[in-house]
Short mmCIF file of C-alpha atoms and ligand atoms in Angstrom, two decimals:
data_model
loop_
_atom_site.label_atom_id
_atom_site.label_comp_id
_atom_site.label_asym_id
_atom_site.label_seq_id
_atom_site.Cartn_x
_atom_site.Cartn_y
_atom_site.Cartn_z
CA MET A 249 -46.40 -40.41 88.39
CA GLN A 250 -49.41 -41.03 91.78
CA ASN A 251 -46.55 -39.56 93.67
CA TYR A 252 -46.45 -36.39 92.65
CA GLY A 253 -50.98 -36.18 94.47
CA LYS A 254 -51.78 -32.99 92.83
CA PHE A 255 -48.38 -31.07 92.32
CA TYR A 256 -50.50 -27.74 91.28
CA GLN A 257 -52.57 -27.25 94.28
CA LYS A 258 -49.26 -27.25 96.41
CA PRO A 259 -47.16 -24.62 97.43
CA TRP A 260 -43.45 -24.23 96.55
CA GLU A 261 -41.80 -26.03 99.60
CA GLU A 262 -43.76 -29.47 98.76
CA ARG A 263 -43.04 -29.10 95.31
CA ILE A 264 -39.25 -29.33 96.13
CA ASN A 265 -39.76 -31.91 99.17
CA LEU A 266 -42.07 -33.99 96.71
CA ILE A 267 -38.49 -33.50 93.70
CA LYS A 268 -36.56 -34.72 96.07
CA LYS A 269 -38.27 -37.33 97.97
CA ASN A 270 -39.19 -39.04 94.79
CA GLU A 271 -35.94 -38.67 92.07
CA LYS A 272 -32.05 -39.17 92.45
CA LEU A 273 -30.73 -35.42 92.64
CA THR A 274 -28.13 -35.00 94.73
CA GLU A 275 -28.63 -32.29 97.45
CA LYS A 276 -26.50 -30.33 95.25
CA GLN A 277 -28.37 -30.63 92.07
CA ILE A 278 -31.88 -29.47 94.44
CA GLN A 279 -29.63 -26.86 95.99
CA ILE A 280 -29.41 -25.74 92.01
CA LEU A 281 -33.20 -25.62 91.82
CA GLU A 282 -33.79 -23.74 95.16
CA THR A 283 -31.60 -21.21 94.43
CA ALA A 284 -32.51 -20.41 90.69
CA ALA A 285 -35.94 -20.10 91.40
CA GLN A 286 -35.91 -16.17 92.49
CA ASN A 287 -39.76 -15.16 91.43
CA LYS A 288 -41.21 -17.70 92.58
CA THR A 289 -44.71 -15.64 92.75
CA LEU A 290 -44.42 -14.36 88.81
CA GLY A 291 -43.10 -18.73 88.35
CA ASN A 292 -45.86 -19.39 90.06
CA THR A 293 -48.18 -16.58 88.01
CA MET A 294 -47.24 -17.53 84.61
CA ILE A 295 -47.46 -21.70 84.02
CA GLU A 296 -47.96 -24.68 85.66
CA ASN A 297 -46.49 -27.04 88.31
CA TYR A 298 -43.56 -24.09 88.51
CA ILE A 299 -40.59 -25.63 90.13
CA THR A 300 -37.41 -22.71 89.28
CA ASP A 301 -36.88 -20.51 86.89
CA TYR A 302 -34.22 -21.07 84.01
CA SER A 303 -32.32 -18.14 82.91
CA TYR A 304 -30.90 -17.09 79.21
CA PRO A 305 -28.28 -14.83 78.85
CA GLU A 306 -28.59 -11.37 77.89
CA GLY A 307 -26.41 -8.92 76.26
CA ILE A 308 -26.71 -5.73 73.84
CA ALA A 309 -26.29 -5.21 69.90
CA PHE A 310 -24.34 -2.08 69.49
CA HIS A 311 -23.97 -0.05 65.89
CA TYR A 312 -28.35 -0.38 64.66
CA LEU A 313 -28.98 2.80 62.63
CA ILE A 314 -32.94 2.45 61.81
CA ASN A 315 -34.21 4.51 59.25
CA ASN A 316 -32.04 6.98 60.56
CA LYS A 317 -31.99 6.82 64.61
CA ASP A 318 -29.41 4.74 67.09
CA TYR A 319 -30.49 2.43 68.54
CA ILE A 320 -28.85 -0.72 70.91
CA VAL A 321 -30.25 -3.95 71.03
CA PRO A 322 -30.61 -6.65 74.21
CA MET A 323 -31.23 -9.76 72.86
CA VAL A 324 -30.99 -12.70 75.59
CA THR A 325 -29.61 -16.05 73.01
CA GLU A 326 -27.95 -19.17 74.98
CA GLU A 327 -26.07 -19.05 72.04
CA PRO A 328 -22.19 -17.72 71.80
CA SER A 329 -21.28 -15.84 68.67
CA VAL A 330 -24.78 -14.35 68.04
CA VAL A 331 -24.26 -10.77 69.99
CA ALA A 332 -20.96 -10.64 68.38
CA ALA A 333 -21.95 -10.67 65.22
CA SER A 334 -25.16 -8.84 65.37
CA SER A 335 -23.17 -6.19 66.37
CA HIS A 336 -20.52 -6.70 63.34
CA GLY A 337 -23.16 -6.83 60.35
CA ALA A 338 -24.57 -3.54 61.56
CA SER A 339 -21.40 -1.67 62.32
CA ILE A 340 -21.26 -2.53 58.77
CA ILE A 341 -24.30 -1.09 57.26
CA ALA A 342 -24.21 1.91 60.03
CA LYS A 343 -21.75 3.05 57.41
CA ALA A 344 -23.00 2.38 54.91
CA GLY A 345 -26.09 4.17 56.45
CA GLY A 346 -28.00 2.10 57.92
CA PHE A 347 -31.08 -0.10 57.34
CA PHE A 348 -34.97 1.46 56.25
CA ALA A 349 -37.23 -1.23 57.79
CA SER A 350 -41.73 -0.51 57.28
CA THR A 351 -44.46 -3.06 58.51
CA SER A 352 -47.50 -3.29 56.88
CA GLU A 353 -50.13 -2.59 58.27
CA ARG A 354 -50.24 -4.83 61.67
CA LEU A 355 -53.94 -7.81 61.12
CA MET A 356 -53.24 -10.97 62.01
CA ILE A 357 -55.76 -13.51 60.81
CA GLY A 358 -58.35 -15.38 62.44
CA GLN A 359 -60.22 -18.82 61.46
CA ILE A 360 -63.09 -20.34 61.72
CA ILE A 361 -63.03 -24.58 60.83
CA VAL A 362 -66.46 -25.11 59.70
CA GLU A 363 -66.63 -29.11 59.08
CA ASN A 364 -69.62 -31.72 57.86
CA VAL A 365 -70.26 -29.71 55.40
CA GLU A 366 -73.09 -30.41 53.54
CA ASP A 367 -72.69 -27.64 50.05
CA THR A 368 -69.47 -25.68 50.34
CA GLU A 369 -70.43 -23.79 47.06
CA ASN A 370 -74.14 -22.97 49.18
CA LEU A 371 -72.55 -22.48 52.80
CA THR A 372 -69.57 -19.59 50.98
CA LYS A 373 -72.32 -17.77 49.72
CA LYS A 374 -74.45 -18.11 52.94
CA ILE A 375 -71.37 -16.67 54.80
CA GLN A 376 -70.48 -13.86 52.37
CA LYS A 377 -74.61 -13.19 52.37
CA ILE A 378 -74.52 -13.00 56.80
CA GLY A 379 -70.07 -11.22 56.96
CA LYS A 380 -70.95 -7.98 58.44
CA GLU A 381 -73.14 -9.20 61.32
CA LEU A 382 -70.31 -12.16 61.85
CA LEU A 383 -67.71 -9.44 61.96
CA LEU A 384 -70.10 -6.92 64.22
CA VAL A 385 -70.32 -9.79 66.05
CA ALA A 386 -66.69 -10.30 66.87
CA ASP A 387 -65.83 -6.28 67.58
CA GLN A 388 -69.07 -7.04 70.67
CA ALA A 389 -66.72 -9.52 72.17
CA HIS A 390 -63.67 -7.91 72.47
CA PRO A 391 -64.75 -3.47 72.45
CA SER A 392 -61.92 -1.49 73.60
CA LEU A 393 -59.83 -3.14 70.99
CA LYS A 394 -62.21 -1.22 68.66
CA ARG A 395 -62.83 2.00 70.68
CA ARG A 396 -58.28 2.07 69.81
CA GLY A 397 -58.29 2.16 66.23
CA GLY A 398 -58.99 -1.59 65.92
CA GLY A 399 -61.50 -4.78 65.82
CA THR A 400 -62.19 -6.53 62.12
CA ARG A 401 -61.15 -5.81 59.02
CA TRP A 402 -62.07 -8.10 56.73
CA LEU A 403 -63.57 -11.63 55.91
CA LYS A 404 -63.20 -14.01 52.91
CA THR A 405 -64.15 -17.73 52.81
CA ARG A 406 -62.35 -21.14 51.51
CA ILE A 407 -62.46 -24.13 51.14
CA LEU A 408 -60.94 -26.15 52.44
CA ALA A 409 -62.15 -30.16 50.93
CA ALA A 410 -65.57 -31.27 50.26
CA ASP A 411 -67.00 -30.94 53.39
CA LEU A 412 -64.43 -28.50 55.06
CA VAL A 413 -64.38 -24.61 54.60
CA THR A 414 -62.72 -22.35 56.93
CA ILE A 415 -64.09 -18.42 57.56
CA ASP A 416 -61.13 -16.13 58.07
CA ILE A 417 -61.98 -13.05 59.57
CA ALA A 418 -58.37 -9.99 58.80
CA ILE A 419 -58.05 -8.28 63.13
CA ASP A 420 -56.53 -5.22 63.52
CA VAL A 421 -54.32 -5.99 67.18
CA GLN A 422 -52.90 -1.87 67.70
CA GLU A 423 -50.71 -2.25 70.26
CA ALA A 424 -50.93 -6.89 70.93
CA MET A 425 -49.57 -9.75 69.05
CA GLY A 426 -53.40 -10.72 69.87
CA ALA A 427 -53.92 -14.26 70.32
CA ASN A 428 -56.29 -13.80 73.24
CA MET A 429 -58.07 -11.24 72.11
CA ILE A 430 -59.06 -12.52 68.43
CA ASN A 431 -59.42 -16.73 69.63
CA THR A 432 -62.23 -14.82 72.17
CA MET A 433 -63.83 -13.17 69.33
CA LEU A 434 -63.26 -16.09 67.26
CA GLU A 435 -64.78 -18.34 69.68
CA ALA A 436 -68.55 -15.63 69.52
CA VAL A 437 -68.84 -15.84 66.37
CA ALA A 438 -68.93 -19.69 65.60
CA LYS A 439 -71.35 -19.41 68.29
CA LYS A 440 -73.10 -17.70 66.90
CA LEU A 441 -72.37 -19.04 63.25
CA GLU A 442 -74.28 -22.16 64.82
CA GLU A 443 -77.09 -19.97 65.65
CA LEU A 444 -78.30 -18.86 62.91
CA LEU A 445 -76.85 -21.64 59.91
CA ASN A 446 -76.51 -24.49 62.44
CA GLN A 447 -72.69 -25.22 60.92
CA GLN A 448 -70.75 -27.29 63.29
CA VAL A 449 -67.66 -25.69 64.23
CA LEU A 450 -65.10 -27.96 64.42
CA MET A 451 -62.44 -25.10 66.08
CA SER A 452 -62.17 -21.61 65.96
CA ILE A 453 -58.26 -19.93 66.56
CA LEU A 454 -55.51 -17.37 64.83
CA SER A 455 -53.27 -17.96 61.83
CA ASN A 456 -49.92 -17.66 63.17
CA TYR A 457 -49.37 -17.59 59.18
CA ALA A 458 -49.37 -14.54 59.63
CA THR A 459 -48.91 -12.86 55.81
CA GLU A 460 -51.36 -9.24 56.66
CA CYS A 461 -48.22 -8.05 59.68
CA VAL A 462 -44.33 -7.64 58.03
CA ALA A 463 -41.59 -6.08 58.05
CA ARG A 464 -39.38 -5.61 56.09
CA ALA A 465 -35.39 -4.16 56.28
CA THR A 466 -33.62 -3.79 53.82
CA CYS A 467 -29.55 -1.99 53.51
CA GLU A 468 -27.33 -1.17 50.54
CA ILE A 469 -23.88 -1.87 51.36
CA PRO A 470 -20.76 -0.37 49.35
CA VAL A 471 -18.83 -3.42 48.19
CA GLU A 472 -15.41 -1.61 49.51
CA LEU A 473 -17.04 -2.00 53.61
CA LEU A 474 -16.65 -5.36 53.00
CA ALA A 475 -12.98 -6.06 52.36
CA LYS A 476 -11.51 -8.48 54.79
CA LYS A 477 -7.60 -9.30 55.24
CA GLY A 478 -6.77 -10.30 51.56
CA ILE A 479 -10.60 -10.49 49.67
CA SER A 480 -11.35 -6.90 48.01
CA GLY A 481 -15.38 -6.04 49.04
CA GLU A 482 -15.86 -6.90 45.15
CA ASN A 483 -15.72 -10.69 45.88
CA ILE A 484 -16.53 -11.27 49.65
CA ALA A 485 -20.14 -9.17 47.99
CA LYS A 486 -20.19 -11.48 44.54
CA LYS A 487 -19.92 -14.39 46.72
CA ILE A 488 -22.21 -13.35 49.17
CA SER A 489 -24.89 -13.06 46.17
CA GLN A 490 -23.59 -15.97 45.47
CA ALA A 491 -24.80 -18.04 49.14
CA SER A 492 -27.90 -16.02 48.06
CA ARG A 493 -28.84 -17.30 45.12
CA VAL A 494 -27.96 -21.35 46.91
CA ALA A 495 -30.62 -19.93 49.87
CA GLN A 496 -32.92 -20.60 46.38
CA LEU A 497 -32.61 -23.43 45.99
CA ASP A 498 -31.97 -25.19 47.44
CA PRO A 499 -34.07 -26.10 50.87
CA TYR A 500 -31.29 -27.67 52.71
CA ARG A 501 -28.85 -24.76 52.41
CA ALA A 502 -32.03 -21.93 52.80
CA VAL A 503 -32.79 -24.01 56.58
CA THR A 504 -29.48 -23.58 57.89
CA HIS A 505 -29.54 -19.11 56.07
CA ASN A 506 -33.13 -18.98 57.18
CA LYS A 507 -31.69 -20.62 61.09
CA GLY A 508 -28.66 -17.61 61.41
CA ILE A 509 -31.53 -14.61 60.98
CA MET A 510 -33.94 -16.37 63.77
CA ASN A 511 -30.13 -16.22 65.57
CA GLY A 512 -31.08 -12.92 65.45
CA VAL A 513 -34.95 -12.51 65.34
CA ASP A 514 -35.75 -14.45 68.49
CA ALA A 515 -33.00 -13.42 70.62
CA VAL A 516 -35.26 -9.31 70.26
CA VAL A 517 -38.08 -11.44 70.11
CA MET A 518 -37.79 -13.02 73.51
CA ALA A 519 -35.69 -9.86 75.15
CA SER A 520 -38.43 -7.79 74.63
CA GLY A 521 -41.26 -10.67 75.56
CA ASN A 522 -42.57 -11.75 72.88
CA ASP A 523 -43.73 -14.68 72.05
CA TRP A 524 -40.68 -16.53 69.95
CA ARG A 525 -42.82 -20.00 68.85
CA ALA A 526 -45.76 -18.05 67.61
CA ILE A 527 -42.82 -16.02 64.91
CA GLU A 528 -40.85 -19.21 64.51
CA SER A 529 -43.21 -20.64 63.00
CA GLY A 530 -44.69 -18.31 60.62
CA ALA A 531 -41.83 -17.24 59.75
CA HIS A 532 -40.97 -20.33 58.08
CA ALA A 533 -44.33 -20.76 56.87
CA TYR A 534 -43.62 -17.65 55.40
CA ALA A 535 -40.24 -19.38 53.02
CA ALA A 536 -42.39 -21.00 51.84
CA ARG A 537 -45.36 -18.84 50.67
CA ASN A 538 -44.10 -19.45 46.52
CA GLY A 539 -44.42 -23.26 47.21
CA GLN A 540 -40.92 -23.59 47.79
CA TYR A 541 -38.96 -23.04 51.37
CA ARG A 542 -36.47 -20.66 50.39
CA GLY A 543 -34.09 -18.62 51.94
CA LEU A 544 -35.61 -14.97 53.58
CA SER A 545 -33.38 -13.02 52.79
CA THR A 546 -31.81 -12.26 49.70
CA TRP A 547 -28.20 -10.51 49.15
CA LYS A 548 -28.26 -8.12 45.67
CA LEU A 549 -24.64 -6.69 43.95
CA ASN A 550 -25.87 -3.94 42.03
CA ASN A 551 -23.06 -0.83 40.88
CA ASN A 552 -20.59 -1.81 43.20
CA CYS A 553 -23.62 -2.50 45.70
CA LEU A 554 -24.78 -5.80 47.50
CA ILE A 555 -28.44 -4.33 48.26
CA GLY A 556 -29.81 -7.08 50.90
CA GLU A 557 -33.33 -7.08 51.81
CA LEU A 558 -35.66 -8.97 54.59
CA GLU A 559 -39.48 -9.87 54.68
CA LEU A 560 -40.56 -11.38 56.97
CA PRO A 561 -44.09 -11.63 59.53
CA LEU A 562 -44.01 -9.86 62.32
CA PRO A 563 -46.94 -10.05 64.86
CA VAL A 564 -45.45 -8.83 68.29
CA GLY A 565 -46.67 -7.12 70.87
CA PHE A 566 -45.68 -3.64 72.52
CA VAL A 567 -48.49 -4.81 75.31
CA GLY A 568 -50.20 -7.98 76.49
CA GLY A 569 -49.10 -11.51 76.86
CA SER A 570 -46.02 -11.55 79.15
CA ILE A 571 -45.16 -8.23 78.56
CA GLY A 572 -46.84 -6.09 81.15
CA ILE A 573 -45.79 -9.03 83.98
CA ILE A 574 -41.65 -10.01 83.71
CA PRO A 575 -40.30 -6.91 84.88
CA LEU A 576 -37.14 -7.24 82.50
CA VAL A 577 -39.35 -6.27 79.87
CA LYS A 578 -40.39 -3.13 80.53
CA VAL A 579 -36.56 -2.66 80.50
CA ASN A 580 -35.58 -3.57 77.68
CA GLN A 581 -38.95 -1.75 75.93
CA ASP A 582 -36.50 1.33 78.18
CA LEU A 583 -33.27 0.46 76.52
CA LEU A 584 -33.74 0.52 73.05
CA LYS A 585 -36.28 3.21 73.27
CA ILE A 586 -39.42 2.09 71.41
CA THR A 587 -42.83 3.43 71.42
CA SER A 588 -44.45 0.63 69.44
CA ALA A 589 -45.36 -2.19 68.09
CA GLN A 590 -44.45 -1.60 64.53
CA GLU A 591 -41.41 -0.04 65.25
CA LEU A 592 -40.31 -2.79 67.23
CA GLU A 593 -40.60 -5.07 63.87
CA CYS A 594 -38.25 -2.44 62.14
CA VAL A 595 -35.70 -3.39 65.56
CA ILE A 596 -36.62 -7.01 64.44
CA VAL A 597 -36.57 -7.36 60.75
CA SER A 598 -32.85 -5.47 60.58
CA VAL A 599 -31.40 -7.33 63.45
CA GLY A 600 -32.52 -10.52 61.17
CA LEU A 601 -30.51 -8.65 58.61
CA ALA A 602 -27.92 -7.80 60.47
CA GLN A 603 -27.03 -11.34 61.65
CA ASN A 604 -27.75 -12.82 58.36
CA LEU A 605 -24.76 -10.31 57.01
CA ALA A 606 -22.77 -11.89 59.59
CA ALA A 607 -23.35 -15.22 59.05
CA LEU A 608 -22.34 -15.09 55.06
CA LEU A 609 -19.44 -12.69 55.28
CA ALA A 610 -18.15 -15.38 57.89
CA LEU A 611 -18.85 -18.55 55.64
CA VAL A 612 -18.18 -17.10 52.40
CA SER A 613 -14.49 -15.69 53.47
CA GLU A 614 -12.59 -17.47 56.87
CA GLY A 615 -15.55 -19.97 57.64
CA ILE A 616 -17.42 -20.66 60.11
CA GLN A 617 -16.02 -21.85 63.05
CA LYS A 618 -12.96 -18.76 63.35
CA GLY A 619 -15.42 -16.44 65.10
CA HIS A 620 -16.77 -18.91 66.94
CA MET A 621 -13.79 -20.31 68.23
CA ARG A 622 -12.37 -18.67 71.05
CA LEU A 623 -16.61 -18.59 73.08
CA GLN A 624 -16.84 -22.43 71.70
CA LEU A 625 -13.83 -23.04 73.77
CA LYS A 626 -15.35 -20.90 76.53
CA SER A 627 -18.49 -22.61 77.24
CA LEU A 628 -16.26 -26.13 76.26
CA VAL A 629 -13.89 -25.14 79.16
CA ILE A 630 -16.82 -24.44 82.02
CA ALA A 631 -18.30 -27.92 80.77
CA ALA A 632 -14.58 -29.92 81.82
CA GLY A 633 -14.69 -28.39 84.66
CA ALA A 634 -12.69 -25.38 85.51
CA ASP A 635 -14.38 -21.62 87.17
CA ALA A 636 -13.78 -18.16 86.36
CA ILE A 637 -9.72 -17.87 86.79
CA GLU A 638 -9.04 -20.64 85.25
CA GLU A 639 -10.99 -20.30 81.87
CA GLN A 640 -9.02 -17.62 80.28
CA THR A 641 -5.61 -20.04 80.83
CA VAL A 642 -7.24 -23.23 79.50
CA VAL A 643 -8.42 -21.87 76.32
CA ASP A 644 -5.40 -20.26 75.21
CA LYS A 645 -3.46 -24.09 75.60
CA MET A 646 -6.15 -25.83 73.54
CA LEU A 647 -6.02 -22.38 70.95
CA GLN A 648 -2.11 -22.79 70.93
CA ALA A 649 -2.57 -26.56 70.98
CA GLY A 650 -5.07 -26.38 68.08
CA LYS A 651 -8.07 -28.48 70.79
CA ARG A 652 -11.38 -28.17 70.95
CA ASP A 653 -12.45 -31.21 72.68
CA LEU A 654 -13.74 -31.78 76.23
CA GLU A 655 -11.15 -34.69 76.89
CA SER A 656 -8.54 -32.20 76.38
CA ALA A 657 -9.77 -29.72 77.83
CA LYS A 658 -10.09 -32.20 80.82
CA LYS A 659 -6.60 -32.30 80.95
CA ILE A 660 -5.46 -29.52 80.04
CA LEU A 661 -7.58 -28.51 83.48
CA LYS A 662 -6.06 -31.70 85.13
CA GLU A 663 -2.38 -29.62 84.96
CA ILE A 664 -3.10 -25.73 85.13
CA ARG A 665 -3.64 -27.97 88.57
CA LYS A 666 -0.92 -29.79 89.56
P1 LIG B 280 -53.97 -10.25 76.06
O1 LIG B 280 -54.21 -11.73 76.19
O2 LIG B 280 -52.68 -9.90 76.65
O3 LIG B 280 -54.61 -8.56 75.60
C1 LIG B 280 -53.72 -8.07 75.32
C2 LIG B 280 -53.87 -7.03 76.45
O4 LIG B 280 -53.59 -5.26 76.17
C3 LIG B 280 -55.28 -6.97 76.62
O5 LIG B 280 -55.96 -6.86 77.59
C4 LIG B 280 -55.79 -5.04 75.65
O6 LIG B 280 -56.79 -4.61 76.77
C5 LIG B 280 -54.40 -4.74 76.80
N1 LIG B 280 -54.24 -3.53 75.35
C6 LIG B 280 -53.58 -2.17 76.20
N2 LIG B 280 -52.98 -1.18 74.67
C7 LIG B 280 -53.43 -1.94 73.72
C8 LIG B 280 -52.83 -1.41 72.72
N3 LIG B 280 -53.02 0.01 72.51
N4 LIG B 280 -53.51 -2.17 71.92
C9 LIG B 280 -53.41 -3.63 72.29
N5 LIG B 280 -53.95 -3.71 73.45
C10 LIG B 280 -53.99 -2.88 74.43
O7 LIG B 280 -53.12 -10.32 74.62
P2 LIG B 280 -52.63 -11.09 73.53
O8 LIG B 280 -54.37 -11.20 73.01
O9 LIG B 280 -51.83 -10.09 72.52
O10 LIG B 280 -52.06 -12.37 72.71
C11 LIG B 280 -50.64 -12.43 74.13
C12 LIG B 280 -50.74 -13.85 74.01
O11 LIG B 280 -51.49 -14.95 73.46
C13 LIG B 280 -49.81 -14.40 74.65
O12 LIG B 280 -48.45 -14.58 75.36
C14 LIG B 280 -48.80 -15.74 73.38
O13 LIG B 280 -47.85 -16.76 74.26
C15 LIG B 280 -51.00 -16.65 73.93
N6 LIG B 280 -50.94 -16.49 72.64
C16 LIG B 280 -50.85 -17.33 71.68
C17 LIG B 280 -51.53 -18.38 70.80
C18 LIG B 280 -50.82 -18.77 69.62
O14 LIG B 280 -49.17 -17.84 69.44
N7 LIG B 280 -51.27 -19.88 68.56
C19 LIG B 280 -52.56 -19.29 71.20
C20 LIG B 280 -53.08 -18.85 72.99
C21 LIG B 280 -52.47 -17.47 73.29
P3 LIG B 280 -57.86 -4.19 76.01
O15 LIG B 280 -58.42 -6.01 77.41
O16 LIG B 280 -58.53 -3.12 77.52
O17 LIG B 280 -57.81 -4.12 75.06
#
């Protein structure tokens, strides 16, 4: 470690030189680090000890008809098939009239955890008495939020243990995700609390369990739109609703069901410059809100229609955080033609539902691998060392031979290079 000195204080060139000196990287690897460092100023602004940019591909999903408006959706992901599946799911739903999406208010919960409490009931009463004053302190700590129509909405207390109480404050964050704003507000309240009640505060921070900032998408698909080669739409719809039941019953299946939803959700969250860890953690907690981890979406067969529904917490921002800093995010907002955080929520929850439909459709018909195979083979063939011209030929030969492994890719590549 000492070989790196005060790395954070050094200019970029010196950081790279230190890596060259201290690590066993080849010239080519160092060159990769250097060439990828395309946004040094931005990188240095955004994170600490910046050395390079790690880029992900961005693609566009089509056919999104949400609340009667057409969208094209930028998605950032490293996983093959996600964008194609998204467009496929959305195209079926568009033929059925599209998604109907809605959002709750945009309230985020901030927590102040009080520790070493002697009498929790008594403290709770005292806090309720000074509740209004505490909310005022919070609003005064970030007055611009109130001026925009946001700010604190309510305060509640919950006893966590004989010595621990949490004070939950709901804050309307308007167009931002709100984490920094809320943390500032909470710290002001914690200070006041210590002053007024002489009570020890363990921590003050927002909760990522955003139960008061929820988005919902539904769709209603006539079963005939689901028909696939040799399988009737009704049969597929029955199997999808059965798969949905399994995701409600079995956490092993539910996690994978939800991972498929998050394939789409995360890709748009990333493209829109939002904090995907916040969305991920909140979504999975929401999936377990009734005591058992379940699928976030449901599909039910009713009157010859497959009815899909997805609800999840989506505390995304339209401003704030890295949104105003990364130029591509503004481009993506313009591609999406969205004008608010709530509209972004509607898009994201719809993408989650489309992604889920596409995955279930594949799973209950031909299986997931068929659709994935070509793109997976492409990645494999590139890993084997093929260039852009060789890639197609090697993929075709692997498909013909029914091979899917790296060893075979290398062998075929060697043969075509002879
Ligand atoms: P910011 O700190 O950037 O605050 C939001 C900014 O947006 C403020 O400067 C605000 O201006 C401005 N703004 C402009 N217009 C509006 C509007 N209409 N509504 C609301 N705000 C507006 O971001 P957040 O507070 O949203 O925090 C998000 C960041 O915090 C993310 O990067 C996240 O990763 C990070 N974070 C996450 C944590 C977590 O999830 N647990 C913990 C800590 C940080 P003004 O100042 O004038 O009000």
